[in-house]
PDB file of C-alpha atoms in Angstrom:
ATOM      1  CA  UNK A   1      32.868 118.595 -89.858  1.00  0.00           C
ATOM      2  CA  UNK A   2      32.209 116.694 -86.622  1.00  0.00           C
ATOM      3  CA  UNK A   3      31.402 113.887 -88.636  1.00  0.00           C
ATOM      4  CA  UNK A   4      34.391 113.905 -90.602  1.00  0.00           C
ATOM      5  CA  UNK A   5      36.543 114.223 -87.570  1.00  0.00           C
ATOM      6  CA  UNK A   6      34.976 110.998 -85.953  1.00  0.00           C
ATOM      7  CA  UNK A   7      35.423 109.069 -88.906  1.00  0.00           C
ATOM      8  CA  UNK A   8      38.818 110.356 -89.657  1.00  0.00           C
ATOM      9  CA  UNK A   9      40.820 110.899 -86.373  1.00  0.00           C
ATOM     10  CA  UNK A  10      40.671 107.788 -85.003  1.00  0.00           C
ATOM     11  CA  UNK A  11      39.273 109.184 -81.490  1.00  0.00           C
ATOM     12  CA  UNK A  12      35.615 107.903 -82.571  1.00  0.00           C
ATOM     13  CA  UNK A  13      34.454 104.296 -83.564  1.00  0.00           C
ATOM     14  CA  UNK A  14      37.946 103.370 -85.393  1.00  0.00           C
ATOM     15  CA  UNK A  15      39.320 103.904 -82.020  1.00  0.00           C
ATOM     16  CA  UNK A  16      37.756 100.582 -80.933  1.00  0.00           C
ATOM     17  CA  UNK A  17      38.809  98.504 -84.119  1.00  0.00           C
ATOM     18  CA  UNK A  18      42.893  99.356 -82.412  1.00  0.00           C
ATOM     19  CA  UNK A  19      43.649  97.467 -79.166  1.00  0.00           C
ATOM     20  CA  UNK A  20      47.136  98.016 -77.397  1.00  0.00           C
ATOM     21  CA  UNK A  21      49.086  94.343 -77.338  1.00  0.00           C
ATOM     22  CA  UNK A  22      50.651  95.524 -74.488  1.00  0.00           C
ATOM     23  CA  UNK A  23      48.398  94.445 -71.343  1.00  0.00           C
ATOM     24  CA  UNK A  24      47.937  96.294 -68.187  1.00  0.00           C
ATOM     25  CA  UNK A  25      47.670  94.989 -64.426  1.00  0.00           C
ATOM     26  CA  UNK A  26      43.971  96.028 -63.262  1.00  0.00           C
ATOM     27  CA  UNK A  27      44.093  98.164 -60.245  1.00  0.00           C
ATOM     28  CA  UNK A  28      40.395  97.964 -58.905  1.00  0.00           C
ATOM     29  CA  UNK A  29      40.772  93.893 -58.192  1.00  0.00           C
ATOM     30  CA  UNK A  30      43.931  93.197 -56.377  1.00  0.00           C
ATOM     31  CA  UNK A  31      44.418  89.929 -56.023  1.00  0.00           C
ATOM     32  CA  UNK A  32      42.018  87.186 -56.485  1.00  0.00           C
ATOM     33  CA  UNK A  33      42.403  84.078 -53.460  1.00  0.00           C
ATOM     34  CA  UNK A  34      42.434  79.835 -55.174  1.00  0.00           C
ATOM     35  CA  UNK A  35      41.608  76.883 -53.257  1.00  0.00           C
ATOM     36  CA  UNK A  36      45.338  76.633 -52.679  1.00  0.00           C
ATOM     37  CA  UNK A  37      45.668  79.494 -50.754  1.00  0.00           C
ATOM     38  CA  UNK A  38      47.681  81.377 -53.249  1.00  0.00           C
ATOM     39  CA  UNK A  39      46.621  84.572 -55.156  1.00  0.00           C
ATOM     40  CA  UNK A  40      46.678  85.984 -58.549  1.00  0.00           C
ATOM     41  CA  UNK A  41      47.133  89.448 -59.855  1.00  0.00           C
ATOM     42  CA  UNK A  42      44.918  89.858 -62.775  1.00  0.00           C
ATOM     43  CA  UNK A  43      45.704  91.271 -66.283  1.00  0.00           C
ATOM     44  CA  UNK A  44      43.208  93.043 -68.171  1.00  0.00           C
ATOM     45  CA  UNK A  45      43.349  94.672 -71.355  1.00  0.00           C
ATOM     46  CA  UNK A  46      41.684  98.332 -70.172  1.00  0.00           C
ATOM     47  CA  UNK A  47      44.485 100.561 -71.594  1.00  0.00           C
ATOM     48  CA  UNK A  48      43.842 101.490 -75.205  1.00  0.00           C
ATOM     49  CA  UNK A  49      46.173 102.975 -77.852  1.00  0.00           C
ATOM     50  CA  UNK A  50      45.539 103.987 -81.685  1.00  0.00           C
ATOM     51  CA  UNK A  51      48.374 102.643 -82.933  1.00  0.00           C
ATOM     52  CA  UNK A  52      50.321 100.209 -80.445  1.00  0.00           C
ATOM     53  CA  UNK A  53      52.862 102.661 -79.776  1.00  0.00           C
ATOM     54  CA  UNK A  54      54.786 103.065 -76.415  1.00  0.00           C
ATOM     55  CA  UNK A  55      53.850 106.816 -75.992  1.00  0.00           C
ATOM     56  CA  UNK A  56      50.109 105.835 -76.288  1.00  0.00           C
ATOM     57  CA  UNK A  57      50.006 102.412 -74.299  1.00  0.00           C
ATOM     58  CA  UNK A  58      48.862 103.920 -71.059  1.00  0.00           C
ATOM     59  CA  UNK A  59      46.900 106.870 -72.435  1.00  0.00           C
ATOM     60  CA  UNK A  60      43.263 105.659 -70.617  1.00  0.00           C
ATOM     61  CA  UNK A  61      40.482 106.888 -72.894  1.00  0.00           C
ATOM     62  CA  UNK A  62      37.288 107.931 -71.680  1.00  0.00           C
ATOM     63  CA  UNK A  63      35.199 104.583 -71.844  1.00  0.00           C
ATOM     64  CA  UNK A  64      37.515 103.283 -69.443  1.00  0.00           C
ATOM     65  CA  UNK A  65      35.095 104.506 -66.548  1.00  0.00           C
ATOM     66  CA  UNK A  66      36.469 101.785 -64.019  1.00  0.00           C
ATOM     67  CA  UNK A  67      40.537 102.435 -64.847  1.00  0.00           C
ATOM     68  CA  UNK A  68      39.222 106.252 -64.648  1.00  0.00           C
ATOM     69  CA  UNK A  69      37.489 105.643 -61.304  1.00  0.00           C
ATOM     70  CA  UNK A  70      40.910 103.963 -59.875  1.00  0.00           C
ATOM     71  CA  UNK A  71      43.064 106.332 -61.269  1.00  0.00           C
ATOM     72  CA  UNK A  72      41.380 109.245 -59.554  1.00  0.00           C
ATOM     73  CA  UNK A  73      41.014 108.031 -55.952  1.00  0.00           C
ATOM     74  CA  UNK A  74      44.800 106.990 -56.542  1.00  0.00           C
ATOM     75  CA  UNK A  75      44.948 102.483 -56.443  1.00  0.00           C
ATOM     76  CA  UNK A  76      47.291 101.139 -53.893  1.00  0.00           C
ATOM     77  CA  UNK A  77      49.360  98.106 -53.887  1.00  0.00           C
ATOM     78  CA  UNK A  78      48.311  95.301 -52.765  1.00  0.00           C
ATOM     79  CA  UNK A  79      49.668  94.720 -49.478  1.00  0.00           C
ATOM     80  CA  UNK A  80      52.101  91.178 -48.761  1.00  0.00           C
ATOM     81  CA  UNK A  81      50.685  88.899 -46.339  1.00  0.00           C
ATOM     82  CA  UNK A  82      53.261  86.602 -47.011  1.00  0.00           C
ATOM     83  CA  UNK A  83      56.635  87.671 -47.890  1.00  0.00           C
ATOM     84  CA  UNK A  84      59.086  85.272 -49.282  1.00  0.00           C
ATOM     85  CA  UNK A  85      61.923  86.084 -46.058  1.00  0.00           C
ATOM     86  CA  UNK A  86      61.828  86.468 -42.616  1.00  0.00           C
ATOM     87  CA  UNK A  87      63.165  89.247 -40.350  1.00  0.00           C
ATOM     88  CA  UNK A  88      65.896  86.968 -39.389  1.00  0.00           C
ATOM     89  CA  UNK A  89      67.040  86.720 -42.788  1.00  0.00           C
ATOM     90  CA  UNK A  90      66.747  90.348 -43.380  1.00  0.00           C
ATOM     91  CA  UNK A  91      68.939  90.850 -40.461  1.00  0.00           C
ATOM     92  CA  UNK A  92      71.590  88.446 -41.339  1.00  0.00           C
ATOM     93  CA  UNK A  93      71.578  89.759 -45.143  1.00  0.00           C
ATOM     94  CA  UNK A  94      72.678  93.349 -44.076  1.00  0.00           C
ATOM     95  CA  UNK A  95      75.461  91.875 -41.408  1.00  0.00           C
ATOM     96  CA  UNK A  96      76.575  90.265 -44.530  1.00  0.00           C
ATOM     97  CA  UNK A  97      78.612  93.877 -45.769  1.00  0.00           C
ATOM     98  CA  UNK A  98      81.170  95.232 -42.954  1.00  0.00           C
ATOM     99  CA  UNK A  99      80.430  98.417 -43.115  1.00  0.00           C
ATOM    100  CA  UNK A 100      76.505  97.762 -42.162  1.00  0.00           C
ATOM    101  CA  UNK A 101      77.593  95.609 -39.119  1.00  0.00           C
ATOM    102  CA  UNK A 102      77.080  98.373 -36.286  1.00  0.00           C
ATOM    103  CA  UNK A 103      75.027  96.092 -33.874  1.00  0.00           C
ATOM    104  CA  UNK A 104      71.778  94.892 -33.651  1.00  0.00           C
ATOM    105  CA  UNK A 105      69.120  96.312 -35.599  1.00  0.00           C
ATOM    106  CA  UNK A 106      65.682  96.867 -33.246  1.00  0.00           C
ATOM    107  CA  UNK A 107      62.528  94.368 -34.358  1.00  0.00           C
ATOM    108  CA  UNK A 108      60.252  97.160 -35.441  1.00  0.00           C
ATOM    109  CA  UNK A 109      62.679  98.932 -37.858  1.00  0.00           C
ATOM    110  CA  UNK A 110      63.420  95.142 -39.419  1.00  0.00           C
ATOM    111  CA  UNK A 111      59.250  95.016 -39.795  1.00  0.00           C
ATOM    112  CA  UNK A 112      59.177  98.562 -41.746  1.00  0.00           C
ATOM    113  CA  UNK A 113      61.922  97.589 -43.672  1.00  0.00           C
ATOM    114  CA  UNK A 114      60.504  94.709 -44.961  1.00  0.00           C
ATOM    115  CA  UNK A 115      56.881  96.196 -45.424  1.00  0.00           C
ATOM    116  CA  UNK A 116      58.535  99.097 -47.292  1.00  0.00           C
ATOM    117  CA  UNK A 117      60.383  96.943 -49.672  1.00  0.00           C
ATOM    118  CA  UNK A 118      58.151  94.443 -50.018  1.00  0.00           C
ATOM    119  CA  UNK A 119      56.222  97.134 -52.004  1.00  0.00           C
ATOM    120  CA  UNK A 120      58.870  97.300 -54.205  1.00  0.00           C
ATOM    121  CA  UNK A 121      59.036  93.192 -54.853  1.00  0.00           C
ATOM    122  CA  UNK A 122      55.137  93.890 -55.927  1.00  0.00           C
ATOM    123  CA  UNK A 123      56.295  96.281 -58.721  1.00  0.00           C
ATOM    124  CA  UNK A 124      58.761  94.333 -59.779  1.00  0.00           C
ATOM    125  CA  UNK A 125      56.508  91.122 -59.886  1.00  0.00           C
ATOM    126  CA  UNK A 126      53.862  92.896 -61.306  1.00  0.00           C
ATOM    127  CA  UNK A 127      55.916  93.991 -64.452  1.00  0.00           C
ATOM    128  CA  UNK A 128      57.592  90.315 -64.574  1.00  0.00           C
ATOM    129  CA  UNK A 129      54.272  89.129 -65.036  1.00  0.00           C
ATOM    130  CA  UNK A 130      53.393  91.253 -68.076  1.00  0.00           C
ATOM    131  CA  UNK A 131      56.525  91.000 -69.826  1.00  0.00           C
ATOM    132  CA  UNK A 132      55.786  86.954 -69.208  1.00  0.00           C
ATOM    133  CA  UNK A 133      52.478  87.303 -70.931  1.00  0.00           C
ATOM    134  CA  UNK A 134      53.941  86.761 -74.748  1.00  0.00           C
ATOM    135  CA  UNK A 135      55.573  83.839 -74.191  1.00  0.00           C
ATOM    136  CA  UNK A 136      53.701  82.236 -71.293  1.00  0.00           C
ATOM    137  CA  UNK A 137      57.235  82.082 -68.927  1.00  0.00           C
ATOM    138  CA  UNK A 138      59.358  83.988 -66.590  1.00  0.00           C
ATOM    139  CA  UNK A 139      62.779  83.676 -67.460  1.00  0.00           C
ATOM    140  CA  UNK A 140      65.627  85.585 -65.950  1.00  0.00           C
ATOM    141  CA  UNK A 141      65.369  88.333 -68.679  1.00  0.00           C
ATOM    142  CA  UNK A 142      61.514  89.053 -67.605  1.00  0.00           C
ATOM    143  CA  UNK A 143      63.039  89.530 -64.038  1.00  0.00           C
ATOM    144  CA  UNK A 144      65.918  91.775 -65.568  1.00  0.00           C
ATOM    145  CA  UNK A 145      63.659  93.724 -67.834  1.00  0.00           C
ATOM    146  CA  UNK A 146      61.239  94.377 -65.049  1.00  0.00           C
ATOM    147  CA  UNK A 147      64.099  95.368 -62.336  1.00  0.00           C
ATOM    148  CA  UNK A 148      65.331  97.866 -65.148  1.00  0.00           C
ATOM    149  CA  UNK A 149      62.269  99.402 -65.643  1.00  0.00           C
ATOM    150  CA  UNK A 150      60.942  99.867 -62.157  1.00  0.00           C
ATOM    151  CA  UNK A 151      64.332 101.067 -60.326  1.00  0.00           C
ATOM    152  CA  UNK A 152      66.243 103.573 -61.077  1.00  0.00           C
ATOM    153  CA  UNK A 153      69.609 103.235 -63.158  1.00  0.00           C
ATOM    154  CA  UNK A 154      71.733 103.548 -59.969  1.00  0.00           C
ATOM    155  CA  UNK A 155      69.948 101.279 -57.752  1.00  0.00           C
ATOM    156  CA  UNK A 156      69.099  98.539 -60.712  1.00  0.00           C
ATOM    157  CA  UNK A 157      72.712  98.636 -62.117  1.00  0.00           C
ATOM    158  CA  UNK A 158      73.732  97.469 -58.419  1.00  0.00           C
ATOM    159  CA  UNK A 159      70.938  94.488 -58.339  1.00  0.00           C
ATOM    160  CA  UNK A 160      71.594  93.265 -62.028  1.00  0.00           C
ATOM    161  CA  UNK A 161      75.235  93.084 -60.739  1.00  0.00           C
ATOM    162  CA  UNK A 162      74.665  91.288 -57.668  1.00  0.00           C
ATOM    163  CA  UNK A 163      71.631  88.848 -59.956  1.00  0.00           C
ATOM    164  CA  UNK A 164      74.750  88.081 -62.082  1.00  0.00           C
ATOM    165  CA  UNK A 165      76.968  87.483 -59.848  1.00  0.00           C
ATOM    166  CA  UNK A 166      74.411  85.229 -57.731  1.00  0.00           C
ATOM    167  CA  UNK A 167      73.735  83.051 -60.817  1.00  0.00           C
ATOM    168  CA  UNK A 168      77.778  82.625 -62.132  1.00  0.00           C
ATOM    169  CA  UNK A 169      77.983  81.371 -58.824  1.00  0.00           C
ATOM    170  CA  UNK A 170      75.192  79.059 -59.041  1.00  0.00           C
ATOM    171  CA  UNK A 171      76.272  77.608 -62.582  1.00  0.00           C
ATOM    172  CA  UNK A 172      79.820  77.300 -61.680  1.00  0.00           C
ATOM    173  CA  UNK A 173      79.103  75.408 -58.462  1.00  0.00           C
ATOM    174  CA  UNK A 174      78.318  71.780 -60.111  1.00  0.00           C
ATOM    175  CA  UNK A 175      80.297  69.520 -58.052  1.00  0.00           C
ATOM    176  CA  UNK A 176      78.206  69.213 -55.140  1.00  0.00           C
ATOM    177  CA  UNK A 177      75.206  70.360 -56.223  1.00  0.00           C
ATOM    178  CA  UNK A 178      73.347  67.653 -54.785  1.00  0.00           C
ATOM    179  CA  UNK A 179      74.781  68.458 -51.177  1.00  0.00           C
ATOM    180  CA  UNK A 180      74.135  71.874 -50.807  1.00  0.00           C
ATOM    181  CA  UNK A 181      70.827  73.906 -51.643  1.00  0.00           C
ATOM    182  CA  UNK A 182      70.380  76.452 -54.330  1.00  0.00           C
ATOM    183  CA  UNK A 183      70.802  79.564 -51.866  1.00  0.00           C
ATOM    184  CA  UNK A 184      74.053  78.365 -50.548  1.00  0.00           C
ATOM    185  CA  UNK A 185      75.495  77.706 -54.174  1.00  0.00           C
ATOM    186  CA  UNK A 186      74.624  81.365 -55.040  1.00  0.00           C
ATOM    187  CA  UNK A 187      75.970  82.743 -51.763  1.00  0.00           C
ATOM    188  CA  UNK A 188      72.318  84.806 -50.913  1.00  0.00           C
ATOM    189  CA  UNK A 189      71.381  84.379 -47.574  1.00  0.00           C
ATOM    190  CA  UNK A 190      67.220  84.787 -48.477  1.00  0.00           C
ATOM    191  CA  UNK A 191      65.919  81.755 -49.971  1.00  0.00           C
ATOM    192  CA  UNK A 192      65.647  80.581 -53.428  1.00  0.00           C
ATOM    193  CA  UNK A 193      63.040  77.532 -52.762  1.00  0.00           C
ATOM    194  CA  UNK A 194      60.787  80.341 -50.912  1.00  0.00           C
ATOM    195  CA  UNK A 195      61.266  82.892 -53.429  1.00  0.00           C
ATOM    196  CA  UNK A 196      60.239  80.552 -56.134  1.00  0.00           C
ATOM    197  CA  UNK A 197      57.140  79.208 -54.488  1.00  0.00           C
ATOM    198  CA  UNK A 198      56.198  82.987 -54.188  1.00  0.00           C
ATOM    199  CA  UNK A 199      56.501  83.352 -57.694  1.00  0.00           C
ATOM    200  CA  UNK A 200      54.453  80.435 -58.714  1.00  0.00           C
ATOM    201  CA  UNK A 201      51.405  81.018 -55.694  1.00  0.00           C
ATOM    202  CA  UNK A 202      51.187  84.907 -57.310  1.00  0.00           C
ATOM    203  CA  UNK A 203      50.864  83.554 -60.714  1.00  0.00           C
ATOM    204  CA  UNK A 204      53.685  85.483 -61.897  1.00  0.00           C
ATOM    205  CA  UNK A 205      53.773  83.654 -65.313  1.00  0.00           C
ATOM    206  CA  UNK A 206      52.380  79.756 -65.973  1.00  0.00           C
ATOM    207  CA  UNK A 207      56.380  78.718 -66.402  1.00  0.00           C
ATOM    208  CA  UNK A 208      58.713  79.882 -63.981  1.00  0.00           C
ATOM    209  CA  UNK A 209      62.664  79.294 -64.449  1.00  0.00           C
ATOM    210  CA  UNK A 210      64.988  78.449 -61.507  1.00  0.00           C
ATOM    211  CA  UNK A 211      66.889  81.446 -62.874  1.00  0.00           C
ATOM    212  CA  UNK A 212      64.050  83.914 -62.622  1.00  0.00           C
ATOM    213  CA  UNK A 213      64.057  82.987 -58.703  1.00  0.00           C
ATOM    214  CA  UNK A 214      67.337  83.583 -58.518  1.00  0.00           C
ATOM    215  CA  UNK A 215      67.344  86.852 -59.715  1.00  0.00           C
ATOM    216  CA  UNK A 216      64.410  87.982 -57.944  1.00  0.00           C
ATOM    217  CA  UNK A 217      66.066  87.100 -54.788  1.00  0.00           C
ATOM    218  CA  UNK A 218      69.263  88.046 -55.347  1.00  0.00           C
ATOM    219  CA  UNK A 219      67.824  91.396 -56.612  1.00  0.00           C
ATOM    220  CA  UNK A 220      65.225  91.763 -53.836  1.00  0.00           C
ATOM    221  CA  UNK A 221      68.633  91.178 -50.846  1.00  0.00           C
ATOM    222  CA  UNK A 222      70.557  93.605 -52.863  1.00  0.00           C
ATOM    223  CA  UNK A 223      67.721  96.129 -52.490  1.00  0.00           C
ATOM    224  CA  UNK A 224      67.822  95.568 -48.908  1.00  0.00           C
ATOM    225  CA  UNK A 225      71.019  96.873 -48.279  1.00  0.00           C
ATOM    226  CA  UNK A 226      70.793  99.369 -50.782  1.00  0.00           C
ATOM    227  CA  UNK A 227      68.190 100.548 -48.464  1.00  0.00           C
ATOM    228  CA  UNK A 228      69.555 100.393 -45.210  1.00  0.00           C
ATOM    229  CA  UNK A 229      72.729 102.066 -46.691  1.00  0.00           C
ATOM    230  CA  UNK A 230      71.178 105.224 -48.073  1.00  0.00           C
ATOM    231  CA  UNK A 231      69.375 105.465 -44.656  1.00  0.00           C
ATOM    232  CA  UNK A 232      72.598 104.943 -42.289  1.00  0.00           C
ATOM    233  CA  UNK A 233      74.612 107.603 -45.119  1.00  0.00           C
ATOM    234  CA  UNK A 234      71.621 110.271 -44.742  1.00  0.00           C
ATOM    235  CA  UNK A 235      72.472 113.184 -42.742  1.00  0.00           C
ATOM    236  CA  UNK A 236      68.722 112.867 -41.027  1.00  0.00           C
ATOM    237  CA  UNK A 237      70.392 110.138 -38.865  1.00  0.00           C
ATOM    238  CA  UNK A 238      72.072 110.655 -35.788  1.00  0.00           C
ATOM    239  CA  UNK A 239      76.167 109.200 -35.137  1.00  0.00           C
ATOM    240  CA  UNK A 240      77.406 109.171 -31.302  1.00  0.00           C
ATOM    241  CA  UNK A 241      81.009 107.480 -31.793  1.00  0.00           C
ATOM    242  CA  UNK A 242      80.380 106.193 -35.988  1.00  0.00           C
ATOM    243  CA  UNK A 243      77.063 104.446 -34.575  1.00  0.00           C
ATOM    244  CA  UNK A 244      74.593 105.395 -35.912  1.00  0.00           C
ATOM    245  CA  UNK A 245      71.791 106.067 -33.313  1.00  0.00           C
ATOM    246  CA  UNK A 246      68.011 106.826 -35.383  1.00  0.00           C
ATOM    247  CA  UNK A 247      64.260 105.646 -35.008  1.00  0.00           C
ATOM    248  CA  UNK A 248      61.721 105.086 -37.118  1.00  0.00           C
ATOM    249  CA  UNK A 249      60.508 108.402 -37.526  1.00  0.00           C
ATOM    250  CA  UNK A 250      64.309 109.432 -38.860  1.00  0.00           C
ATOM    251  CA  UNK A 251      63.902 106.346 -40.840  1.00  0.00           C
ATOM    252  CA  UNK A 252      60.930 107.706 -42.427  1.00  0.00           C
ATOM    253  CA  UNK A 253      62.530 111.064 -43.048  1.00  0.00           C
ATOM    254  CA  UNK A 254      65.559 109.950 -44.545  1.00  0.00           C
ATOM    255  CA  UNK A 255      63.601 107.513 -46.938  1.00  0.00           C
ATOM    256  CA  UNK A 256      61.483 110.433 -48.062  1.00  0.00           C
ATOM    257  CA  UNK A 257      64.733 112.937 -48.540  1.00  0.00           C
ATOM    258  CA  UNK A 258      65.649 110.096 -51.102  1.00  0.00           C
ATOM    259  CA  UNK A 259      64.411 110.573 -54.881  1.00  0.00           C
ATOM    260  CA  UNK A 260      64.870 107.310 -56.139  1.00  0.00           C
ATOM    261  CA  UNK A 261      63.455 105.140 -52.830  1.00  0.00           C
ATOM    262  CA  UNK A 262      60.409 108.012 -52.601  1.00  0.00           C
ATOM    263  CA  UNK A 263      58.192 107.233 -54.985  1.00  0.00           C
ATOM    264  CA  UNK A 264      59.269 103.316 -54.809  1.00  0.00           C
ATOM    265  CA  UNK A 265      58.150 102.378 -50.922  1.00  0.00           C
ATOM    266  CA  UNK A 266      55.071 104.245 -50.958  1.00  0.00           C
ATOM    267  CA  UNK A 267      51.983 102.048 -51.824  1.00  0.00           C
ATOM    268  CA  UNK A 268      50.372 104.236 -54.461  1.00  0.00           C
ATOM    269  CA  UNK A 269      50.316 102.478 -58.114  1.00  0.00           C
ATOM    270  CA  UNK A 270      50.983 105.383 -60.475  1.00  0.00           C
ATOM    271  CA  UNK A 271      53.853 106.844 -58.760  1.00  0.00           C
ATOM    272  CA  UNK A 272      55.990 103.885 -60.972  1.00  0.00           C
ATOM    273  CA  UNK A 273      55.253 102.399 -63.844  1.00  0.00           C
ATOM    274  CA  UNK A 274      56.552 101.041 -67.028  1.00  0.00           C
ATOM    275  CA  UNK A 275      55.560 104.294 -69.066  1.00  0.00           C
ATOM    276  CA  UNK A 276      57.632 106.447 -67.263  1.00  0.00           C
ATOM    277  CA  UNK A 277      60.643 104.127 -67.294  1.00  0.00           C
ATOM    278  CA  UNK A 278      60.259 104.511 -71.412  1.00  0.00           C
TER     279      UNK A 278
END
């Protein structure tokens, strides 16, 4: 009976003959450093399924010792050295709504911000990259894909929007192309030139589209304010006169009283995935 159950089931040696198309980002090697100075997240194909389906493309079987190994002393994110913005730019990208233009935002709380989302621009880049894998190219549906399946519906609805609008802007601005650069067309304030370099230095796909960079970055300023909206709207923080008065510690808390920013900022791996967006 054993036998016929290993033959049969699929669990024993035809288990092996069934590899998943769908290829998953390795947690136990980060990133990898080139001569360049730029680094590379790499894709392995650990995760098995029997039959290719999407219930069964992250189900880790039990040969998988080193996936098991990272799975159970919970993987982190690898953490940005390099982020494609500077606090500057964060600061002048949430003056850019009224109602977030309260006065000057302290230099530490600018830092966290950006080290918290910049977590989230690793998801996002990490599930560009794997959607990229089929055709060997990022395009601006990769980007869209990914930012759809790593937010949530609220929070992705509002970045799609302001990707959109970033890139009808772009496209419609032909005249004097030539004079202005690709940010101002779009009307972001972070950088498209920067955001693309980051793309292509992390390896996100071999063929990169000016597109994909501008939804990344459109996407990635939208998510800023998002943010820093939630935060100034939680009842954690402080008002004395509609100012809003809070430190990082009610930063913290107000972050973690949020369900969809939670699980998001923090730098654990399995807390978001593309499995649980299916």
């Amino acid at each position: 009976t054993l036998e016929d159950l290993t033959l049969d089931s699929g669990y024993g040696g035809a288990a092996d003959s069934f590899r998943s198309s769908s290829l998953s980002l390795c947690c136990s090697e980060a990133h990898v450093s080139y001569a360049h100075g730029g680094h590379c997240w790499h894709l392995t194909d650990s995760m098995r399924s029997r039959h290719n389906s999407l219930d069964t493309v992250n189900t880790v079987l039990a040969e998988d010792g080193e996936t098991l190994e990272c799975s159970g002393h919970c993987a982190k994110l690898p953490e940005l050295e390099d982020v494609p913005w500077s606090l500057g730019e964060v600061e002048n990208a949430l003056n850019k709504e009224e109602e977030l233009r309260f006065g000057t935002v302290s230099a530490d709380l600018l830092a966290r911000l950006s080290t918290l989302v910049s977590r989230a621009l690793v998801r996002i880049a990490r599930e560009a990259q794997r959607l990229s894998l089929r055709y060997g190219k990022c395009t601006k549906y990769e980007v869209q894909s990914a930012i759809k399946m790593i937010l949530s519906w609220t929070i992705s609805v509002n970045c799609i929007a302001a990707a959109l609008s970033a890139l009808s802007m772009y496209n419609m601005s032909t005249e004097d192309k030539f004079s202005r650069g690709k940010s101002e067309r779009c009307g972001l304030v972070f950088s498209v030139g920067k955001f693309f370099r980051w793309m292509v230095d992390g390896r996100v796909a071999v063929r990169i589209h000016e597109h994909a960079a501008i939804y990344l970055t459109a996407c990635m300023e939208s998510l800023f304010r998002e943010v820093f909206t939630r935060v100034l709207n939680s009842s954690v923080v402080e008002k004395d006169n509609g100012i809003p008065k809070f430190t990082l510690e009610s930063f913290e808390q107000a972050l973690s009283n949020d369900s969809e920013l939670y699980g998001l900022l923090l730098p654990y791996q399995h807390l978001t995935c593309g499995k649980n967006a299916n």
